[in-house]
mmCIF file of C-alpha atoms in Angstrom:
data_model
loop_
_atom_site.group_PDB
_atom_site.id
_atom_site.type_symbol
_atom_site.label_atom_id
_atom_site.label_comp_id
_atom_site.label_asym_id
_atom_site.label_seq_id
_atom_site.Cartn_x
_atom_site.Cartn_y
_atom_site.Cartn_z
ATOM 1 C CA MET A 1 109.929 21.065 156.996
ATOM 2 C CA GLN A 2 109.613 21.286 153.090
ATOM 3 C CA ALA A 3 110.788 24.710 150.890
ATOM 4 C CA THR A 4 107.097 25.107 150.025
ATOM 5 C CA ALA A 5 103.808 24.246 152.274
ATOM 6 C CA GLU A 6 101.366 22.338 150.423
ATOM 7 C CA LEU A 7 97.442 23.308 150.082
ATOM 8 C CA GLU A 8 94.992 21.172 150.991
ATOM 9 C CA ILE A 9 91.350 22.038 150.496
ATOM 10 C CA ALA A 10 88.480 20.550 152.567
ATOM 11 C CA VAL A 11 85.609 19.603 150.192
ATOM 12 C CA GLN A 12 82.092 18.083 150.203
ATOM 13 C CA ASP A 13 81.184 16.764 146.662
ATOM 14 C CA ALA A 14 82.970 16.101 143.184
ATOM 15 C CA ALA A 15 82.381 19.635 142.240
ATOM 16 C CA GLY A 16 84.552 20.776 145.115
ATOM 17 C CA ALA A 17 87.060 18.603 144.524
ATOM 18 C CA ARG A 18 87.597 19.430 140.991
ATOM 19 C CA ALA A 19 88.061 22.946 141.739
ATOM 20 C CA ALA A 20 90.267 21.846 144.461
ATOM 21 C CA ALA A 21 92.317 20.088 141.596
ATOM 22 C CA ALA A 22 92.236 22.943 138.813
ATOM 23 C CA GLY A 23 93.148 25.490 141.619
ATOM 24 C CA GLY A 24 96.287 23.660 142.595
ATOM 25 C CA ALA A 25 95.681 22.140 145.632
ATOM 26 C CA ALA A 26 97.978 19.024 146.580
ATOM 27 C CA ARG A 27 94.702 16.906 147.984
ATOM 28 C CA VAL A 28 91.584 17.222 149.298
ATOM 29 C CA GLU A 29 89.665 16.133 152.766
ATOM 30 C CA LEU A 30 86.573 14.751 151.458
ATOM 31 C CA CYS A 31 83.758 15.150 154.160
ATOM 32 C CA THR A 32 80.021 15.899 154.508
ATOM 33 C CA ALA A 33 78.065 18.713 156.732
ATOM 34 C CA LEU A 34 81.182 21.117 156.771
ATOM 35 C CA ARG A 35 79.054 23.691 158.868
ATOM 36 C CA MET A 36 79.094 21.463 161.867
ATOM 37 C CA GLY A 37 83.033 20.113 161.478
ATOM 38 C CA GLY A 38 82.658 17.586 158.887
ATOM 39 C CA LEU A 39 81.414 13.985 158.836
ATOM 40 C CA THR A 40 82.066 10.736 156.961
ATOM 41 C CA PRO A 41 81.472 11.189 153.194
ATOM 42 C CA SER A 42 78.833 8.477 151.922
ATOM 43 C CA GLN A 43 80.223 5.981 149.581
ATOM 44 C CA GLY A 44 78.586 7.181 146.403
ATOM 45 C CA THR A 45 80.085 10.664 147.337
ATOM 46 C CA MET A 46 83.476 9.123 147.438
ATOM 47 C CA GLU A 47 83.358 7.156 144.087
ATOM 48 C CA ALA A 48 82.153 10.225 142.338
ATOM 49 C CA VAL A 49 85.144 12.097 143.574
ATOM 50 C CA LEU A 50 87.561 9.599 142.854
ATOM 51 C CA GLU A 51 86.045 9.214 139.437
ATOM 52 C CA SER A 52 86.200 13.052 138.786
ATOM 53 C CA ALA A 53 89.183 14.136 140.282
ATOM 54 C CA GLY A 54 91.208 11.231 141.593
ATOM 55 C CA ARG A 55 94.639 11.444 140.720
ATOM 56 C CA ALA A 56 97.203 9.456 142.844
ATOM 57 C CA GLY A 57 97.185 10.788 146.538
ATOM 58 C CA PHE A 58 94.822 13.375 145.960
ATOM 59 C CA VAL A 59 91.234 12.339 147.798
ATOM 60 C CA HIS A 60 91.894 11.615 151.740
ATOM 61 C CA ALA A 61 88.465 11.188 153.377
ATOM 62 C CA LEU A 62 87.537 12.402 156.978
ATOM 63 C CA VAL A 63 86.142 9.619 159.130
ATOM 64 C CA ARG A 64 83.574 10.800 161.972
ATOM 65 C CA SER A 65 80.735 9.241 162.372
ATOM 66 C CA ARG A 66 78.787 11.885 163.904
ATOM 67 C CA GLY A 67 78.901 15.618 165.394
ATOM 68 C CA GLY A 68 79.987 16.483 168.998
ATOM 69 C CA GLY A 69 83.029 16.131 170.992
ATOM 70 C CA TYR A 70 85.772 13.081 170.408
ATOM 71 C CA VAL A 71 85.358 10.816 173.103
ATOM 72 C CA TYR A 72 84.064 7.602 171.349
ATOM 73 C CA SER A 73 82.164 4.417 172.837
ATOM 74 C CA ALA A 74 83.557 1.406 171.826
ATOM 75 C CA GLU A 75 80.533 0.675 169.294
ATOM 76 C CA GLU A 76 81.574 4.161 167.747
ATOM 77 C CA VAL A 77 85.356 3.319 167.637
ATOM 78 C CA ASP A 78 84.155 0.070 165.740
ATOM 79 C CA THR A 79 82.005 1.862 163.347
ATOM 80 C CA MET A 80 84.670 3.959 162.086
ATOM 81 C CA CYS A 81 86.616 0.983 161.623
ATOM 82 C CA ARG A 82 84.214 -0.426 159.221
ATOM 83 C CA GLU A 83 83.816 3.042 157.518
ATOM 84 C CA ILE A 84 87.762 2.886 157.139
ATOM 85 C CA ARG A 85 87.780 -0.261 155.797
ATOM 86 C CA LEU A 86 84.754 0.426 153.195
ATOM 87 C CA LEU A 87 86.697 3.782 151.889
ATOM 88 C CA LYS A 88 89.788 2.096 151.568
ATOM 89 C CA ALA A 89 88.060 -0.550 149.431
ATOM 90 C CA ALA A 90 86.436 2.179 147.505
ATOM 91 C CA GLY A 91 90.051 3.419 146.339
ATOM 92 C CA VAL A 92 90.452 6.377 148.912
ATOM 93 C CA HIS A 93 94.135 7.715 149.328
ATOM 94 C CA GLY A 94 94.028 8.744 152.983
ATOM 95 C CA VAL A 95 92.072 8.986 156.001
ATOM 96 C CA VAL A 96 91.499 11.537 158.586
ATOM 97 C CA VAL A 97 90.741 10.393 162.152
ATOM 98 C CA GLY A 98 90.930 11.863 165.729
ATOM 99 C CA ALA A 99 89.876 10.840 169.169
ATOM 100 C CA LEU A 100 90.168 11.638 172.616
ATOM 101 C CA THR A 101 89.947 10.185 176.493
ATOM 102 C CA PRO A 102 87.503 11.915 178.827
ATOM 103 C CA GLY A 103 90.751 13.455 180.487
ATOM 104 C CA ARG A 104 91.370 15.298 177.345
ATOM 105 C CA THR A 105 94.298 13.040 175.907
ATOM 106 C CA ILE A 106 94.765 11.465 172.887
ATOM 107 C CA ASP A 107 92.931 8.102 172.677
ATOM 108 C CA LEU A 108 95.815 6.121 171.412
ATOM 109 C CA ALA A 109 93.533 2.709 171.576
ATOM 110 C CA ALA A 110 91.489 4.000 169.194
ATOM 111 C CA LEU A 111 93.814 5.420 167.113
ATOM 112 C CA GLU A 112 95.433 1.853 166.892
ATOM 113 C CA ARG A 113 92.262 0.349 165.954
ATOM 114 C CA TRP A 114 91.961 2.836 162.891
ATOM 115 C CA VAL A 115 95.455 2.852 161.832
ATOM 116 C CA GLU A 116 95.241 -0.784 161.448
ATOM 117 C CA ALA A 117 92.032 -0.432 159.681
ATOM 118 C CA ALA A 118 93.702 1.765 157.234
ATOM 119 C CA ASP A 119 96.240 -1.354 156.531
ATOM 120 C CA GLY A 120 98.705 1.200 155.139
ATOM 121 C CA LEU A 121 96.816 4.040 153.854
ATOM 122 C CA PRO A 122 98.066 7.460 154.895
ATOM 123 C CA VAL A 123 96.663 8.883 158.515
ATOM 124 C CA THR A 124 96.108 12.253 159.422
ATOM 125 C CA PHE A 125 95.158 12.936 163.105
ATOM 126 C CA HIS A 126 92.529 15.975 162.687
ATOM 127 C CA ARG A 127 91.713 18.869 165.004
ATOM 128 C CA ALA A 128 90.650 16.856 167.922
ATOM 129 C CA LEU A 129 94.429 17.635 168.811
ATOM 130 C CA ASP A 130 93.100 21.161 169.472
ATOM 131 C CA ALA A 131 90.500 20.096 172.262
ATOM 132 C CA CYS A 132 93.304 18.557 174.192
ATOM 133 C CA ALA A 133 94.249 20.178 177.106
ATOM 134 C CA ASP A 134 98.013 20.601 176.178
ATOM 135 C CA PRO A 135 97.848 20.260 172.287
ATOM 136 C CA LEU A 136 101.756 20.721 171.997
ATOM 137 C CA GLY A 137 102.463 18.074 174.647
ATOM 138 C CA GLN A 138 99.892 15.589 172.930
ATOM 139 C CA LEU A 139 101.640 16.075 169.453
ATOM 140 C CA ASP A 140 104.546 14.075 170.775
ATOM 141 C CA ARG A 141 102.486 11.057 171.833
ATOM 142 C CA LEU A 142 101.733 10.743 167.963
ATOM 143 C CA ALA A 143 105.685 9.626 167.445
ATOM 144 C CA GLY A 144 105.537 5.874 165.983
ATOM 145 C CA ARG A 145 101.678 5.874 165.751
ATOM 146 C CA GLY A 146 101.323 5.289 162.115
ATOM 147 C CA VAL A 147 100.222 8.923 161.655
ATOM 148 C CA GLY A 148 102.019 11.199 159.060
ATOM 149 C CA ARG A 149 100.343 14.319 159.530
ATOM 150 C CA VAL A 150 98.300 16.599 161.720
ATOM 151 C CA LEU A 151 95.660 18.876 161.336
ATOM 152 C CA THR A 152 95.795 21.870 163.761
ATOM 153 C CA SER A 153 95.110 25.413 164.787
ATOM 154 C CA GLY A 154 97.273 25.255 167.569
ATOM 155 C CA GLY A 155 95.040 25.200 170.073
ATOM 156 C CA ALA A 156 92.962 28.348 168.950
ATOM 157 C CA VAL A 157 89.510 28.864 167.600
ATOM 158 C CA ARG A 158 91.482 30.478 164.662
ATOM 159 C CA SER A 159 94.894 29.341 163.362
ATOM 160 C CA ILE A 160 96.165 32.709 163.093
ATOM 161 C CA ASP A 161 95.830 32.970 166.850
ATOM 162 C CA GLY A 162 97.627 29.735 167.581
ATOM 163 C CA LEU A 163 100.684 30.910 165.313
ATOM 164 C CA ALA A 164 103.082 30.812 168.386
ATOM 165 C CA VAL A 165 102.400 26.781 169.263
ATOM 166 C CA LEU A 166 102.061 26.356 165.292
ATOM 167 C CA ALA A 167 105.491 27.340 165.225
ATOM 168 C CA ALA A 168 106.761 25.430 168.227
ATOM 169 C CA MET A 169 104.796 22.399 166.742
ATOM 170 C CA ALA A 170 106.577 23.071 163.251
ATOM 171 C CA SER A 171 110.125 23.311 164.935
ATOM 172 C CA ASN A 172 109.766 20.297 167.650
ATOM 173 C CA GLY A 173 107.446 18.104 166.363
ATOM 174 C CA PRO A 174 107.920 14.320 166.122
ATOM 175 C CA ASP A 175 109.893 13.413 163.184
ATOM 176 C CA GLY A 176 107.957 12.002 160.413
ATOM 177 C CA VAL A 177 104.655 13.897 161.311
ATOM 178 C CA GLN A 178 103.685 16.694 159.153
ATOM 179 C CA ILE A 179 102.416 20.012 160.672
ATOM 180 C CA MET A 180 99.077 21.501 158.572
ATOM 181 C CA ALA A 181 97.755 24.530 159.809
ATOM 182 C CA GLY A 182 93.662 24.724 159.911
ATOM 183 C CA GLY A 183 90.946 26.249 161.425
ATOM 184 C CA GLY A 184 89.409 29.562 160.255
ATOM 185 C CA VAL A 185 92.007 30.335 157.478
ATOM 186 C CA ARG A 186 91.539 33.140 155.730
ATOM 187 C CA ILE A 187 93.846 34.068 152.426
ATOM 188 C CA GLN A 188 95.436 37.129 154.322
ATOM 189 C CA ASP A 189 96.610 34.608 156.998
ATOM 190 C CA ILE A 190 98.539 32.099 154.774
ATOM 191 C CA GLY A 191 101.701 34.290 154.515
ATOM 192 C CA ALA A 192 102.195 34.221 158.315
ATOM 193 C CA LEU A 193 101.103 30.533 158.848
ATOM 194 C CA VAL A 194 103.772 29.531 156.426
ATOM 195 C CA ALA A 195 106.406 31.711 157.651
ATOM 196 C CA ALA A 196 105.742 29.665 160.925
ATOM 197 C CA GLY A 197 107.363 26.788 159.330
ATOM 198 C CA VAL A 198 104.228 24.399 159.007
ATOM 199 C CA ASP A 199 104.303 21.718 156.259
ATOM 200 C CA ALA A 200 100.767 22.560 154.810
ATOM 201 C CA VAL A 201 98.001 25.020 154.992
ATOM 202 C CA HIS A 202 94.298 23.794 155.031
ATOM 203 C CA LEU A 203 90.970 25.541 154.496
ATOM 204 C CA SER A 204 87.681 25.381 152.739
ATOM 205 C CA ALA A 205 87.415 27.796 150.326
ATOM 206 C CA ARG A 206 83.861 27.722 150.413
ATOM 207 C CA GLU A 207 81.505 30.409 149.109
ATOM 208 C CA PRO A 208 77.629 30.363 150.526
ATOM 209 C CA PHE A 209 74.694 30.708 148.179
ATOM 210 C CA VAL A 210 70.872 30.191 148.610
ATOM 211 C CA ASP A 211 69.024 27.355 146.690
ATOM 212 C CA GLN A 212 66.532 29.087 144.536
ATOM 213 C CA HIS A 213 64.233 26.022 145.546
ATOM 214 C CA PRO A 214 62.069 25.809 148.721
ATOM 215 C CA ALA A 215 63.059 23.005 151.202
ATOM 216 C CA GLY A 216 59.512 22.870 152.825
ATOM 217 C CA PRO A 217 58.599 22.596 156.287
ATOM 218 C CA GLY A 218 61.418 19.427 156.904
ATOM 219 C CA GLY A 219 64.127 20.285 154.456
ATOM 220 C CA GLY A 220 66.231 22.418 156.385
ATOM 221 C CA ALA A 221 67.959 25.547 155.823
ATOM 222 C CA GLN A 222 67.839 27.326 152.203
ATOM 223 C CA GLU A 223 71.353 28.366 152.685
ATOM 224 C CA LEU A 224 74.636 26.340 151.370
ATOM 225 C CA ASP A 225 78.183 26.626 150.056
ATOM 226 C CA ALA A 226 80.306 25.539 147.424
ATOM 227 C CA THR A 227 83.834 25.493 146.961
ATOM 228 C CA SER A 228 85.181 28.390 145.187
ATOM 229 C CA LEU A 229 87.769 27.677 142.654
ATOM 230 C CA ASP A 230 89.093 31.529 142.984
ATOM 231 C CA LEU A 231 89.501 31.323 146.706
ATOM 232 C CA VAL A 232 91.407 27.966 145.902
ATOM 233 C CA GLU A 233 93.657 29.805 143.455
ATOM 234 C CA GLN A 234 94.294 32.911 145.675
ATOM 235 C CA ALA A 235 95.235 30.386 148.586
ATOM 236 C CA ARG A 236 97.755 28.668 146.216
ATOM 237 C CA ARG A 237 99.141 31.967 145.293
ATOM 238 C CA ALA A 238 99.320 33.093 148.735
ATOM 239 C CA ILE A 239 101.431 30.093 149.869
ATOM 240 C CA HIS A 240 103.924 30.481 146.838
ATOM 241 C CA ALA A 241 104.111 34.159 147.354
ATOM 242 C CA ARG A 242 107.128 33.797 149.964
#
C-alpha cells in the first residue's frame, strides 16, 4: 500500500482527459458509453486523447466489446485481442479487461489471451470481479497472471458499501496487485475508501447536461454528460486531505 492513494478518472473523450489531467488525476480510463458501464473507445477517440493529454502512463483504455455480462464467446475474446493490439499500436499506456466463466469465477484462459495481446502493457482487471460469487477469494487467482491492478467495489453496488471487503483486499490481496476502489464513488466517500487502505480511487466525475440540438426520431436521448474539472479537483483534495 502506498502513502497516498492515486486518483483515476473514467473519461469518454479528449476534453474529459484534459479535465482529468488539469484536476490532478494520476491517470484516466478511457472508454465510451459510460452510462452502460463503458465500452472500448474508438481509434479516433484514443488518438485524440493521446495527442491532447498523452503524458507517460496516463491513458488506459477499457476493452469491452459489448454491454451485458462478462461471459464471452471465443469470437468475442478474439475480437478483444484485436482491440488490444490496435490500442497498443496507437500508443495507449495500459488496458482494462475482465471476463468470467458461467460459474462466476475469473476466466483465466481469456485473461491469458488478453495479457499476451497487451505484450507488456500494464493490465487492470475491471469490475467483472464484483460479479463473482466470491470477489475476495477470486482476487487471489490473479496472482502471477500479469495483472497489476484491480478495479472493485468490494462486491457491492457502491464501493462505500463494500468497505469491509475492500479493506480485506487491501490487507490480504496478492503481492503486486493494487486495489483500486470504484463504483458509485461520491466525493464524501473518498476519505473512508482511502482509510480502508486502497491504492487508488476511481470515479467518473461527470455532470449531466442536455444537448440543445434535437436528436430527431432516431438519435437517442438528449441528455449527455461531461467530465467536471471541479469534481476532479474535489476528488484530488479529498484524497490528499488525510
